[in-house]
Amino acid sequence: METPLVSIVIVCMNRLDNLYPCLEGVRAHTGVPYECFVVAYRFSPENLARAQANFPWVSWIVSDGIRGFAENNNLALRQARGRYCFVLNDDTEIRQDVIGALVADMERLPQDTAIVSPRLLNADGSLQLCGRPPYPARYYVLQQWHLYKEPIDDTVGKTPLFGELFRTSNITGAAFLIKTAVFRELGWFDETYYFTPEDIALSTLARKRGYGVYVDRAVSLTHKWRTTATRISPAIRPAAVRGSLIFFSGGSRLKYFLLALPVWLAESAKRAKAACRLRRDPSEANRIAWETFRNISRSIFTRQSPKQLFMKYFHG
């Protein structure tokens, strides 16, 4: 059996409509030796059998328990044999040899490089994200009040190292290539963070350890996140907010309180606004929005972990 250069890891929550285009793109456009793991999270027996039959070249890992993004990815990452790991969301589509290009980048970059990521595009071809700048705790609080918006292009005004490769500060978990040995050294994804900010936590830790993080502006793929991220938001968002507050407070109870109070006020205001909308229009979308903000505001000052919050609010 050929030793893979890259171990591709994809987590899918029973969404074949996302997974099939993703895997078809990987198969059609990957020009380096690879192995591909799909973590089949809470798949129906019918969907699992169908997917396994249609993609026999994939190594399937069945995950039926309640697990978050970090936990599910780690199930596969610990089995990776490649020199590099390519973490990929199932709601992405590849139309060029993204993985091969990032591997070529990695082999030209300085030895202390840990991660290189592609540019992400929306389904309409517009730019979604190209690198991520520093994101201190105050930006997180301001963003909850719509007083700060993270720049979508961290390469503007910068000089590339070479070609279209730029140093950046953070990554998104939707797609990135990382040296397997470094990922293992960093402990894989931190499972404290059930749904975000495990990606920022990873790149932050990598930089603290002296590793470089880069983005290639010339390499792109499509990420359809806006169409797939709302179905279970009443469970995901409370876990995400709690995880973010844990990360940005850095273990300090005082800092947690100082961050949590303005976030709670913002989410409570959103909850009141959503309640007014729901009274005017009792649609399913408005009900989900109200339930999401209600659950977030109830979860900020809890002692429950992000995973416990997800389990509390998940109905599925």
PDB file of C-alpha atoms in Angstrom:
ATOM      1  CA  MET A   1       0.000   0.000   0.000  1.00  0.00           C
ATOM      2  CA  GLU A   2       1.348   3.423  -1.009  1.00  0.00           C
ATOM      3  CA  THR A   3       2.213   5.643   1.941  1.00  0.00           C
ATOM      4  CA  PRO A   4       0.038   8.752   1.731  1.00  0.00           C
ATOM      5  CA  LEU A   5       1.618  12.180   1.681  1.00  0.00           C
ATOM      6  CA  VAL A   6      -1.585  13.761   2.971  1.00  0.00           C
ATOM      7  CA  SER A   7      -4.293  12.521   5.315  1.00  0.00           C
ATOM      8  CA  ILE A   8      -7.592  14.224   4.469  1.00  0.00           C
ATOM      9  CA  VAL A   9     -10.082  14.432   7.332  1.00  0.00           C
ATOM     10  CA  ILE A  10     -13.741  15.333   6.801  1.00  0.00           C
ATOM     11  CA  VAL A  11     -16.524  15.313   9.388  1.00  0.00           C
ATOM     12  CA  CYS A  12     -20.085  15.001   8.092  1.00  0.00           C
ATOM     13  CA  MET A  13     -23.291  15.076  10.131  1.00  0.00           C
ATOM     14  CA  ASN A  14     -25.521  12.886   7.955  1.00  0.00           C
ATOM     15  CA  ARG A  15     -25.573  15.445   5.116  1.00  0.00           C
ATOM     16  CA  LEU A  16     -24.973  13.556   1.895  1.00  0.00           C
ATOM     17  CA  ASP A  17     -26.001  16.648  -0.063  1.00  0.00           C
ATOM     18  CA  ASN A  18     -22.867  18.310   1.300  1.00  0.00           C
ATOM     19  CA  LEU A  19     -20.584  15.288   1.389  1.00  0.00           C
ATOM     20  CA  TYR A  20     -20.975  13.996  -2.161  1.00  0.00           C
ATOM     21  CA  PRO A  21     -19.800  17.173  -3.964  1.00  0.00           C
ATOM     22  CA  CYS A  22     -16.996  17.503  -1.422  1.00  0.00           C
ATOM     23  CA  LEU A  23     -15.668  13.977  -1.993  1.00  0.00           C
ATOM     24  CA  GLU A  24     -16.138  14.200  -5.752  1.00  0.00           C
ATOM     25  CA  GLY A  25     -13.997  17.348  -5.773  1.00  0.00           C
ATOM     26  CA  VAL A  26     -11.302  15.678  -3.679  1.00  0.00           C
ATOM     27  CA  ARG A  27     -11.208  12.670  -6.003  1.00  0.00           C
ATOM     28  CA  ALA A  28     -11.151  14.710  -9.203  1.00  0.00           C
ATOM     29  CA  HIS A  29      -8.639  17.370  -8.223  1.00  0.00           C
ATOM     30  CA  THR A  30      -6.073  15.919  -5.804  1.00  0.00           C
ATOM     31  CA  GLY A  31      -2.722  15.260  -7.440  1.00  0.00           C
ATOM     32  CA  VAL A  32      -0.671  13.953  -4.503  1.00  0.00           C
ATOM     33  CA  PRO A  33      -0.844  10.564  -2.729  1.00  0.00           C
ATOM     34  CA  TYR A  34      -3.486  10.726  -0.031  1.00  0.00           C
ATOM     35  CA  GLU A  35      -5.755   8.829   2.284  1.00  0.00           C
ATOM     36  CA  CYS A  36      -9.207  10.145   3.086  1.00  0.00           C
ATOM     37  CA  PHE A  37     -11.098   9.711   6.339  1.00  0.00           C
ATOM     38  CA  VAL A  38     -14.754  10.626   6.699  1.00  0.00           C
ATOM     39  CA  VAL A  39     -16.172  10.710  10.196  1.00  0.00           C
ATOM     40  CA  ALA A  40     -19.807   9.718   9.659  1.00  0.00           C
ATOM     41  CA  TYR A  41     -21.408  11.580  12.528  1.00  0.00           C
ATOM     42  CA  ARG A  42     -24.872  10.338  13.523  1.00  0.00           C
ATOM     43  CA  PHE A  43     -25.504   8.871  10.077  1.00  0.00           C
ATOM     44  CA  SER A  44     -28.659   6.935   9.377  1.00  0.00           C
ATOM     45  CA  PRO A  45     -27.906   3.291   8.478  1.00  0.00           C
ATOM     46  CA  GLU A  46     -29.254   3.898   4.970  1.00  0.00           C
ATOM     47  CA  ASN A  47     -27.046   6.931   4.332  1.00  0.00           C
ATOM     48  CA  LEU A  48     -23.975   5.196   5.720  1.00  0.00           C
ATOM     49  CA  ALA A  49     -24.471   2.139   3.507  1.00  0.00           C
ATOM     50  CA  ARG A  50     -25.067   4.310   0.451  1.00  0.00           C
ATOM     51  CA  ALA A  51     -22.017   6.500   1.047  1.00  0.00           C
ATOM     52  CA  GLN A  52     -19.737   3.535   1.714  1.00  0.00           C
ATOM     53  CA  ALA A  53     -20.889   1.901  -1.513  1.00  0.00           C
ATOM     54  CA  ASN A  54     -20.419   5.062  -3.575  1.00  0.00           C
ATOM     55  CA  PHE A  55     -17.009   5.982  -2.127  1.00  0.00           C
ATOM     56  CA  PRO A  56     -15.147   2.713  -1.399  1.00  0.00           C
ATOM     57  CA  TRP A  57     -11.775   4.530  -1.411  1.00  0.00           C
ATOM     58  CA  VAL A  58     -12.736   6.443   1.739  1.00  0.00           C
ATOM     59  CA  SER A  59     -11.915   5.170   5.233  1.00  0.00           C
ATOM     60  CA  TRP A  60     -15.152   5.539   7.179  1.00  0.00           C
ATOM     61  CA  ILE A  61     -15.245   6.174  10.924  1.00  0.00           C
ATOM     62  CA  VAL A  62     -18.684   5.826  12.470  1.00  0.00           C
ATOM     63  CA  SER A  63     -19.375   8.331  15.248  1.00  0.00           C
ATOM     64  CA  ASP A  64     -22.768   7.830  16.869  1.00  0.00           C
ATOM     65  CA  GLY A  65     -22.194   9.477  20.248  1.00  0.00           C
ATOM     66  CA  ILE A  66     -22.591  13.179  20.946  1.00  0.00           C
ATOM     67  CA  ARG A  67     -19.342  14.777  19.785  1.00  0.00           C
ATOM     68  CA  GLY A  68     -18.311  18.217  18.608  1.00  0.00           C
ATOM     69  CA  PHE A  69     -16.155  19.342  15.704  1.00  0.00           C
ATOM     70  CA  ALA A  70     -12.892  18.917  17.607  1.00  0.00           C
ATOM     71  CA  GLU A  71     -13.735  15.484  19.024  1.00  0.00           C
ATOM     72  CA  ASN A  72     -14.938  14.106  15.706  1.00  0.00           C
ATOM     73  CA  ASN A  73     -11.904  15.356  13.805  1.00  0.00           C
ATOM     74  CA  ASN A  74      -9.580  13.922  16.427  1.00  0.00           C
ATOM     75  CA  LEU A  75     -11.078  10.449  15.939  1.00  0.00           C
ATOM     76  CA  ALA A  76      -9.606  10.462  12.441  1.00  0.00           C
ATOM     77  CA  LEU A  77      -6.536  12.611  13.035  1.00  0.00           C
ATOM     78  CA  ARG A  78      -5.119  10.107  15.506  1.00  0.00           C
ATOM     79  CA  GLN A  79      -5.125   7.526  12.685  1.00  0.00           C
ATOM     80  CA  ALA A  80      -3.405   9.789  10.140  1.00  0.00           C
ATOM     81  CA  ARG A  81      -0.385   8.303   8.351  1.00  0.00           C
ATOM     82  CA  GLY A  82       0.427  11.228   6.071  1.00  0.00           C
ATOM     83  CA  ARG A  83       3.202  13.754   6.518  1.00  0.00           C
ATOM     84  CA  TYR A  84       0.485  16.391   6.367  1.00  0.00           C
ATOM     85  CA  CYS A  85      -3.123  16.532   7.491  1.00  0.00           C
ATOM     86  CA  PHE A  86      -5.713  18.411   5.468  1.00  0.00           C
ATOM     87  CA  VAL A  87      -8.774  19.248   7.548  1.00  0.00           C
ATOM     88  CA  LEU A  88     -11.774  19.940   5.333  1.00  0.00           C
ATOM     89  CA  ASN A  89     -15.399  20.782   6.050  1.00  0.00           C
ATOM     90  CA  ASP A  90     -17.985  18.672   4.276  1.00  0.00           C
ATOM     91  CA  ASP A  91     -19.726  21.825   2.980  1.00  0.00           C
ATOM     92  CA  THR A  92     -16.793  22.723   0.728  1.00  0.00           C
ATOM     93  CA  GLU A  93     -16.191  22.135  -2.971  1.00  0.00           C
ATOM     94  CA  ILE A  94     -12.770  21.753  -4.573  1.00  0.00           C
ATOM     95  CA  ARG A  95     -12.348  22.732  -8.225  1.00  0.00           C
ATOM     96  CA  GLN A  96      -8.538  22.798  -8.461  1.00  0.00           C
ATOM     97  CA  ASP A  97      -5.670  20.823  -6.947  1.00  0.00           C
ATOM     98  CA  VAL A  98      -5.911  22.688  -3.653  1.00  0.00           C
ATOM     99  CA  ILE A  99      -4.142  20.030  -1.622  1.00  0.00           C
ATOM    100  CA  GLY A 100      -1.281  19.590  -4.076  1.00  0.00           C
ATOM    101  CA  ALA A 101      -0.741  23.341  -4.240  1.00  0.00           C
ATOM    102  CA  LEU A 102      -0.680  23.700  -0.455  1.00  0.00           C
ATOM    103  CA  VAL A 103       1.768  20.800  -0.149  1.00  0.00           C
ATOM    104  CA  ALA A 104       4.035  22.516  -2.695  1.00  0.00           C
ATOM    105  CA  ASP A 105       3.771  25.708  -0.642  1.00  0.00           C
ATOM    106  CA  MET A 106       4.610  23.883   2.561  1.00  0.00           C
ATOM    107  CA  GLU A 107       7.735  22.395   1.044  1.00  0.00           C
ATOM    108  CA  ARG A 108       8.991  25.848   0.013  1.00  0.00           C
ATOM    109  CA  LEU A 109       8.078  27.665   3.228  1.00  0.00           C
ATOM    110  CA  PRO A 110      10.480  28.030   6.192  1.00  0.00           C
ATOM    111  CA  GLN A 111      11.026  24.955   8.343  1.00  0.00           C
ATOM    112  CA  ASP A 112       9.134  26.503  11.252  1.00  0.00           C
ATOM    113  CA  THR A 113       5.897  26.621   9.231  1.00  0.00           C
ATOM    114  CA  ALA A 114       3.034  24.649  10.756  1.00  0.00           C
ATOM    115  CA  ILE A 115      -0.062  25.603   8.774  1.00  0.00           C
ATOM    116  CA  VAL A 116      -0.980  26.915   5.339  1.00  0.00           C
ATOM    117  CA  SER A 117      -4.560  27.537   4.289  1.00  0.00           C
ATOM    118  CA  PRO A 118      -6.355  28.386   1.043  1.00  0.00           C
ATOM    119  CA  ARG A 119      -8.577  31.325   0.269  1.00  0.00           C
ATOM    120  CA  LEU A 120     -12.271  30.596   0.887  1.00  0.00           C
ATOM    121  CA  LEU A 121     -14.965  31.697  -1.548  1.00  0.00           C
ATOM    122  CA  ASN A 122     -18.720  31.947  -1.150  1.00  0.00           C
ATOM    123  CA  ALA A 123     -20.976  29.957  -3.459  1.00  0.00           C
ATOM    124  CA  ASP A 124     -21.368  33.019  -5.716  1.00  0.00           C
ATOM    125  CA  GLY A 125     -17.594  33.322  -6.119  1.00  0.00           C
ATOM    126  CA  SER A 126     -17.175  36.302  -3.814  1.00  0.00           C
ATOM    127  CA  LEU A 127     -14.447  36.311  -1.194  1.00  0.00           C
ATOM    128  CA  GLN A 128     -15.365  34.762   2.149  1.00  0.00           C
ATOM    129  CA  LEU A 129     -11.996  34.685   3.913  1.00  0.00           C
ATOM    130  CA  CYS A 130      -8.309  34.967   3.064  1.00  0.00           C
ATOM    131  CA  GLY A 131      -6.265  34.539   6.207  1.00  0.00           C
ATOM    132  CA  ARG A 132      -7.289  35.890   9.603  1.00  0.00           C
ATOM    133  CA  PRO A 133      -5.691  38.755  11.544  1.00  0.00           C
ATOM    134  CA  PRO A 134      -5.132  38.801  15.311  1.00  0.00           C
ATOM    135  CA  TYR A 135      -8.428  38.494  17.173  1.00  0.00           C
ATOM    136  CA  PRO A 136      -8.067  39.676  20.775  1.00  0.00           C
ATOM    137  CA  ALA A 137     -10.817  39.298  23.365  1.00  0.00           C
ATOM    138  CA  ARG A 138     -12.070  42.872  22.980  1.00  0.00           C
ATOM    139  CA  TYR A 139     -12.851  42.233  19.312  1.00  0.00           C
ATOM    140  CA  TYR A 140     -15.005  39.274  20.296  1.00  0.00           C
ATOM    141  CA  VAL A 141     -17.059  41.436  22.673  1.00  0.00           C
ATOM    142  CA  LEU A 142     -17.390  44.258  20.152  1.00  0.00           C
ATOM    143  CA  GLN A 143     -18.489  41.803  17.470  1.00  0.00           C
ATOM    144  CA  GLN A 144     -21.415  40.657  19.627  1.00  0.00           C
ATOM    145  CA  TRP A 145     -22.613  44.280  19.603  1.00  0.00           C
ATOM    146  CA  HIS A 146     -22.013  44.585  15.839  1.00  0.00           C
ATOM    147  CA  LEU A 147     -19.309  47.169  16.535  1.00  0.00           C
ATOM    148  CA  TYR A 148     -16.536  45.158  14.915  1.00  0.00           C
ATOM    149  CA  LYS A 149     -16.391  43.016  11.802  1.00  0.00           C
ATOM    150  CA  GLU A 150     -13.457  40.727  11.190  1.00  0.00           C
ATOM    151  CA  PRO A 151     -11.683  41.655   7.928  1.00  0.00           C
ATOM    152  CA  ILE A 152     -12.178  39.016   5.270  1.00  0.00           C
ATOM    153  CA  ASP A 153      -8.770  39.575   3.632  1.00  0.00           C
ATOM    154  CA  ASP A 154      -5.711  39.574   5.876  1.00  0.00           C
ATOM    155  CA  THR A 155      -3.356  40.007   2.910  1.00  0.00           C
ATOM    156  CA  VAL A 156      -4.341  43.592   2.069  1.00  0.00           C
ATOM    157  CA  GLY A 157      -1.364  45.908   2.412  1.00  0.00           C
ATOM    158  CA  LYS A 158       1.025  43.049   3.127  1.00  0.00           C
ATOM    159  CA  THR A 159       4.042  41.876   1.157  1.00  0.00           C
ATOM    160  CA  PRO A 160       3.987  38.180   0.237  1.00  0.00           C
ATOM    161  CA  LEU A 161       6.806  35.929   1.331  1.00  0.00           C
ATOM    162  CA  PHE A 162       6.838  34.683  -2.263  1.00  0.00           C
ATOM    163  CA  GLY A 163       4.204  34.221  -4.948  1.00  0.00           C
ATOM    164  CA  GLU A 164       0.819  34.775  -3.296  1.00  0.00           C
ATOM    165  CA  LEU A 165       1.836  33.389   0.104  1.00  0.00           C
ATOM    166  CA  PHE A 166       1.279  35.666   3.078  1.00  0.00           C
ATOM    167  CA  ARG A 167       1.928  35.286   6.764  1.00  0.00           C
ATOM    168  CA  THR A 168      -1.303  35.405   8.765  1.00  0.00           C
ATOM    169  CA  SER A 169      -2.312  35.013  12.406  1.00  0.00           C
ATOM    170  CA  ASN A 170      -5.246  32.625  12.493  1.00  0.00           C
ATOM    171  CA  ILE A 171      -7.054  29.997  10.486  1.00  0.00           C
ATOM    172  CA  THR A 172     -10.573  28.810   9.923  1.00  0.00           C
ATOM    173  CA  GLY A 173     -11.371  25.161  10.550  1.00  0.00           C
ATOM    174  CA  ALA A 174     -13.096  24.879   7.163  1.00  0.00           C
ATOM    175  CA  ALA A 175      -9.876  24.047   5.293  1.00  0.00           C
ATOM    176  CA  PHE A 176      -6.193  24.017   6.195  1.00  0.00           C
ATOM    177  CA  LEU A 177      -3.048  21.933   5.728  1.00  0.00           C
ATOM    178  CA  ILE A 178      -0.889  21.250   8.791  1.00  0.00           C
ATOM    179  CA  LYS A 179       2.223  19.186   9.428  1.00  0.00           C
ATOM    180  CA  THR A 180       1.069  16.008  11.150  1.00  0.00           C
ATOM    181  CA  ALA A 181       4.019  15.957  13.548  1.00  0.00           C
ATOM    182  CA  VAL A 182       3.240  19.506  14.667  1.00  0.00           C
ATOM    183  CA  PHE A 183      -0.478  18.760  15.012  1.00  0.00           C
ATOM    184  CA  ARG A 184       0.387  15.778  17.198  1.00  0.00           C
ATOM    185  CA  GLU A 185       2.776  17.903  19.278  1.00  0.00           C
ATOM    186  CA  LEU A 186       0.019  20.485  19.828  1.00  0.00           C
ATOM    187  CA  GLY A 187      -2.375  17.774  21.022  1.00  0.00           C
ATOM    188  CA  TRP A 188      -4.629  17.825  17.946  1.00  0.00           C
ATOM    189  CA  PHE A 189      -7.758  19.983  18.318  1.00  0.00           C
ATOM    190  CA  ASP A 190      -8.509  21.109  21.871  1.00  0.00           C
ATOM    191  CA  GLU A 191     -11.726  19.276  22.758  1.00  0.00           C
ATOM    192  CA  THR A 192     -12.619  21.902  25.355  1.00  0.00           C
ATOM    193  CA  TYR A 193     -14.118  23.860  22.472  1.00  0.00           C
ATOM    194  CA  TYR A 194     -17.135  21.983  21.202  1.00  0.00           C
ATOM    195  CA  PHE A 195     -18.063  24.320  18.329  1.00  0.00           C
ATOM    196  CA  THR A 196     -15.507  27.133  17.966  1.00  0.00           C
ATOM    197  CA  PRO A 197     -13.035  28.579  18.602  1.00  0.00           C
ATOM    198  CA  GLU A 198     -10.971  25.403  18.219  1.00  0.00           C
ATOM    199  CA  ASP A 199      -9.456  26.778  15.004  1.00  0.00           C
ATOM    200  CA  ILE A 200      -8.263  30.049  16.557  1.00  0.00           C
ATOM    201  CA  ALA A 201      -7.116  28.116  19.633  1.00  0.00           C
ATOM    202  CA  LEU A 202      -4.996  25.857  17.399  1.00  0.00           C
ATOM    203  CA  SER A 203      -3.345  28.629  15.392  1.00  0.00           C
ATOM    204  CA  THR A 204      -2.800  30.690  18.556  1.00  0.00           C
ATOM    205  CA  LEU A 205      -1.052  27.760  20.240  1.00  0.00           C
ATOM    206  CA  ALA A 206       1.028  27.096  17.130  1.00  0.00           C
ATOM    207  CA  ARG A 207       2.240  30.697  17.061  1.00  0.00           C
ATOM    208  CA  LYS A 208       2.999  30.630  20.792  1.00  0.00           C
ATOM    209  CA  ARG A 209       5.186  27.589  20.152  1.00  0.00           C
ATOM    210  CA  GLY A 210       7.081  29.523  17.480  1.00  0.00           C
ATOM    211  CA  TYR A 211       5.437  28.066  14.361  1.00  0.00           C
ATOM    212  CA  GLY A 212       4.413  30.027  11.284  1.00  0.00           C
ATOM    213  CA  VAL A 213       0.887  30.269   9.856  1.00  0.00           C
ATOM    214  CA  TYR A 214       0.346  31.225   6.208  1.00  0.00           C
ATOM    215  CA  VAL A 215      -2.381  31.681   3.608  1.00  0.00           C
ATOM    216  CA  ASP A 216      -2.046  31.195  -0.157  1.00  0.00           C
ATOM    217  CA  ARG A 217      -4.132  33.793  -1.953  1.00  0.00           C
ATOM    218  CA  ALA A 218      -3.761  31.953  -5.265  1.00  0.00           C
ATOM    219  CA  VAL A 219      -5.389  28.733  -4.025  1.00  0.00           C
ATOM    220  CA  SER A 220      -9.116  28.725  -3.391  1.00  0.00           C
ATOM    221  CA  LEU A 221     -12.110  26.525  -2.673  1.00  0.00           C
ATOM    222  CA  THR A 222     -15.809  27.143  -2.102  1.00  0.00           C
ATOM    223  CA  HIS A 223     -17.306  27.040   1.388  1.00  0.00           C
ATOM    224  CA  LYS A 224     -21.115  26.987   1.599  1.00  0.00           C
ATOM    225  CA  TRP A 225     -21.311  27.655   5.340  1.00  0.00           C
ATOM    226  CA  ARG A 226     -24.240  30.091   5.265  1.00  0.00           C
ATOM    227  CA  THR A 227     -26.528  27.391   3.909  1.00  0.00           C
ATOM    228  CA  THR A 228     -25.559  24.698   6.406  1.00  0.00           C
ATOM    229  CA  ALA A 229     -24.880  26.346   9.745  1.00  0.00           C
ATOM    230  CA  THR A 230     -28.392  27.181  11.035  1.00  0.00           C
ATOM    231  CA  ARG A 231     -30.238  23.908  11.363  1.00  0.00           C
ATOM    232  CA  ILE A 232     -29.190  23.206  14.937  1.00  0.00           C
ATOM    233  CA  SER A 233     -28.108  26.694  15.965  1.00  0.00           C
ATOM    234  CA  PRO A 234     -30.146  26.611  19.235  1.00  0.00           C
ATOM    235  CA  ALA A 235     -27.672  23.953  20.429  1.00  0.00           C
ATOM    236  CA  ILE A 236     -24.527  25.005  18.554  1.00  0.00           C
ATOM    237  CA  ARG A 237     -24.520  28.712  19.376  1.00  0.00           C
ATOM    238  CA  PRO A 238     -24.689  28.416  23.192  1.00  0.00           C
ATOM    239  CA  ALA A 239     -21.797  25.938  23.085  1.00  0.00           C
ATOM    240  CA  ALA A 240     -19.866  28.249  20.762  1.00  0.00           C
ATOM    241  CA  VAL A 241     -20.344  31.344  22.917  1.00  0.00           C
ATOM    242  CA  ARG A 242     -19.412  29.498  26.097  1.00  0.00           C
ATOM    243  CA  GLY A 243     -16.325  28.057  24.399  1.00  0.00           C
ATOM    244  CA  SER A 244     -15.280  31.470  23.114  1.00  0.00           C
ATOM    245  CA  LEU A 245     -15.582  33.022  26.568  1.00  0.00           C
ATOM    246  CA  ILE A 246     -13.514  30.197  28.064  1.00  0.00           C
ATOM    247  CA  PHE A 247     -10.821  30.703  25.421  1.00  0.00           C
ATOM    248  CA  PHE A 248     -10.619  34.489  25.546  1.00  0.00           C
ATOM    249  CA  SER A 249     -10.664  34.622  29.357  1.00  0.00           C
ATOM    250  CA  GLY A 250      -7.586  32.379  29.486  1.00  0.00           C
ATOM    251  CA  GLY A 251      -8.573  30.697  32.749  1.00  0.00           C
ATOM    252  CA  SER A 252      -9.140  33.948  34.672  1.00  0.00           C
ATOM    253  CA  ARG A 253     -12.506  34.133  36.466  1.00  0.00           C
ATOM    254  CA  LEU A 254     -12.344  37.911  36.628  1.00  0.00           C
ATOM    255  CA  LYS A 255     -11.613  38.232  32.924  1.00  0.00           C
ATOM    256  CA  TYR A 256     -14.402  35.760  32.182  1.00  0.00           C
ATOM    257  CA  PHE A 257     -16.899  37.924  34.090  1.00  0.00           C
ATOM    258  CA  LEU A 258     -15.698  41.132  32.437  1.00  0.00           C
ATOM    259  CA  LEU A 259     -16.067  39.549  28.998  1.00  0.00           C
ATOM    260  CA  ALA A 260     -19.279  37.676  29.754  1.00  0.00           C
ATOM    261  CA  LEU A 261     -21.287  40.619  31.092  1.00  0.00           C
ATOM    262  CA  PRO A 262     -21.320  42.700  27.883  1.00  0.00           C
ATOM    263  CA  VAL A 263     -21.828  39.540  25.824  1.00  0.00           C
ATOM    264  CA  TRP A 264     -24.820  38.580  27.996  1.00  0.00           C
ATOM    265  CA  LEU A 265     -26.290  42.069  27.565  1.00  0.00           C
ATOM    266  CA  ALA A 266     -25.869  41.838  23.788  1.00  0.00           C
ATOM    267  CA  GLU A 267     -27.436  38.383  23.564  1.00  0.00           C
ATOM    268  CA  SER A 268     -30.302  39.421  25.860  1.00  0.00           C
ATOM    269  CA  ALA A 269     -31.031  42.381  23.586  1.00  0.00           C
ATOM    270  CA  LYS A 270     -31.027  40.060  20.571  1.00  0.00           C
ATOM    271  CA  ARG A 271     -33.360  37.708  22.444  1.00  0.00           C
ATOM    272  CA  ALA A 272     -35.843  40.535  23.117  1.00  0.00           C
ATOM    273  CA  LYS A 273     -35.710  41.637  19.485  1.00  0.00           C
ATOM    274  CA  ALA A 274     -36.227  38.051  18.304  1.00  0.00           C
ATOM    275  CA  ALA A 275     -39.221  37.680  20.648  1.00  0.00           C
ATOM    276  CA  CYS A 276     -40.854  40.741  19.069  1.00  0.00           C
ATOM    277  CA  ARG A 277     -40.304  39.303  15.596  1.00  0.00           C
ATOM    278  CA  LEU A 278     -41.740  35.967  16.674  1.00  0.00           C
ATOM    279  CA  ARG A 279     -44.904  37.604  17.982  1.00  0.00           C
ATOM    280  CA  ARG A 280     -45.381  39.446  14.691  1.00  0.00           C
ATOM    281  CA  ASP A 281     -44.526  36.446  12.535  1.00  0.00           C
ATOM    282  CA  PRO A 282     -44.550  33.000  14.200  1.00  0.00           C
ATOM    283  CA  SER A 283     -42.465  31.406  11.439  1.00  0.00           C
ATOM    284  CA  GLU A 284     -40.082  28.514  11.970  1.00  0.00           C
ATOM    285  CA  ALA A 285     -37.082  30.724  11.199  1.00  0.00           C
ATOM    286  CA  ASN A 286     -38.140  33.286  13.792  1.00  0.00           C
ATOM    287  CA  ARG A 287     -38.769  30.556  16.356  1.00  0.00           C
ATOM    288  CA  ILE A 288     -35.277  29.151  15.816  1.00  0.00           C
ATOM    289  CA  ALA A 289     -33.725  32.615  16.137  1.00  0.00           C
ATOM    290  CA  TRP A 290     -35.547  33.341  19.391  1.00  0.00           C
ATOM    291  CA  GLU A 291     -34.696  29.923  20.822  1.00  0.00           C
ATOM    292  CA  THR A 292     -31.043  30.405  19.881  1.00  0.00           C
ATOM    293  CA  PHE A 293     -30.686  33.760  21.661  1.00  0.00           C
ATOM    294  CA  ARG A 294     -32.654  32.482  24.651  1.00  0.00           C
ATOM    295  CA  ASN A 295     -30.345  29.506  25.023  1.00  0.00           C
ATOM    296  CA  ILE A 296     -27.231  31.651  24.648  1.00  0.00           C
ATOM    297  CA  SER A 297     -28.299  34.147  27.311  1.00  0.00           C
ATOM    298  CA  ARG A 298     -29.076  31.279  29.694  1.00  0.00           C
ATOM    299  CA  SER A 299     -25.686  29.653  29.110  1.00  0.00           C
ATOM    300  CA  ILE A 300     -23.169  32.447  29.527  1.00  0.00           C
ATOM    301  CA  PHE A 301     -22.866  32.336  33.319  1.00  0.00           C
ATOM    302  CA  THR A 302     -23.310  28.602  33.682  1.00  0.00           C
ATOM    303  CA  ARG A 303     -20.600  26.250  34.913  1.00  0.00           C
ATOM    304  CA  GLN A 304     -21.522  23.698  32.266  1.00  0.00           C
ATOM    305  CA  SER A 305     -19.009  22.856  29.570  1.00  0.00           C
ATOM    306  CA  PRO A 306     -19.690  23.664  25.909  1.00  0.00           C
ATOM    307  CA  LYS A 307     -20.397  19.979  25.280  1.00  0.00           C
ATOM    308  CA  GLN A 308     -22.843  19.778  28.181  1.00  0.00           C
ATOM    309  CA  LEU A 309     -24.677  22.801  26.808  1.00  0.00           C
ATOM    310  CA  PHE A 310     -24.929  21.240  23.374  1.00  0.00           C
ATOM    311  CA  MET A 311     -26.315  18.033  24.863  1.00  0.00           C
ATOM    312  CA  LYS A 312     -28.812  20.055  26.900  1.00  0.00           C
ATOM    313  CA  TYR A 313     -30.247  21.897  23.897  1.00  0.00           C
ATOM    314  CA  PHE A 314     -29.797  19.394  21.080  1.00  0.00           C
ATOM    315  CA  HIS A 315     -32.977  17.670  19.936  1.00  0.00           C
ATOM    316  CA  GLY A 316     -32.113  15.204  17.239  1.00  0.00           C
TER     317      GLY A 316
END
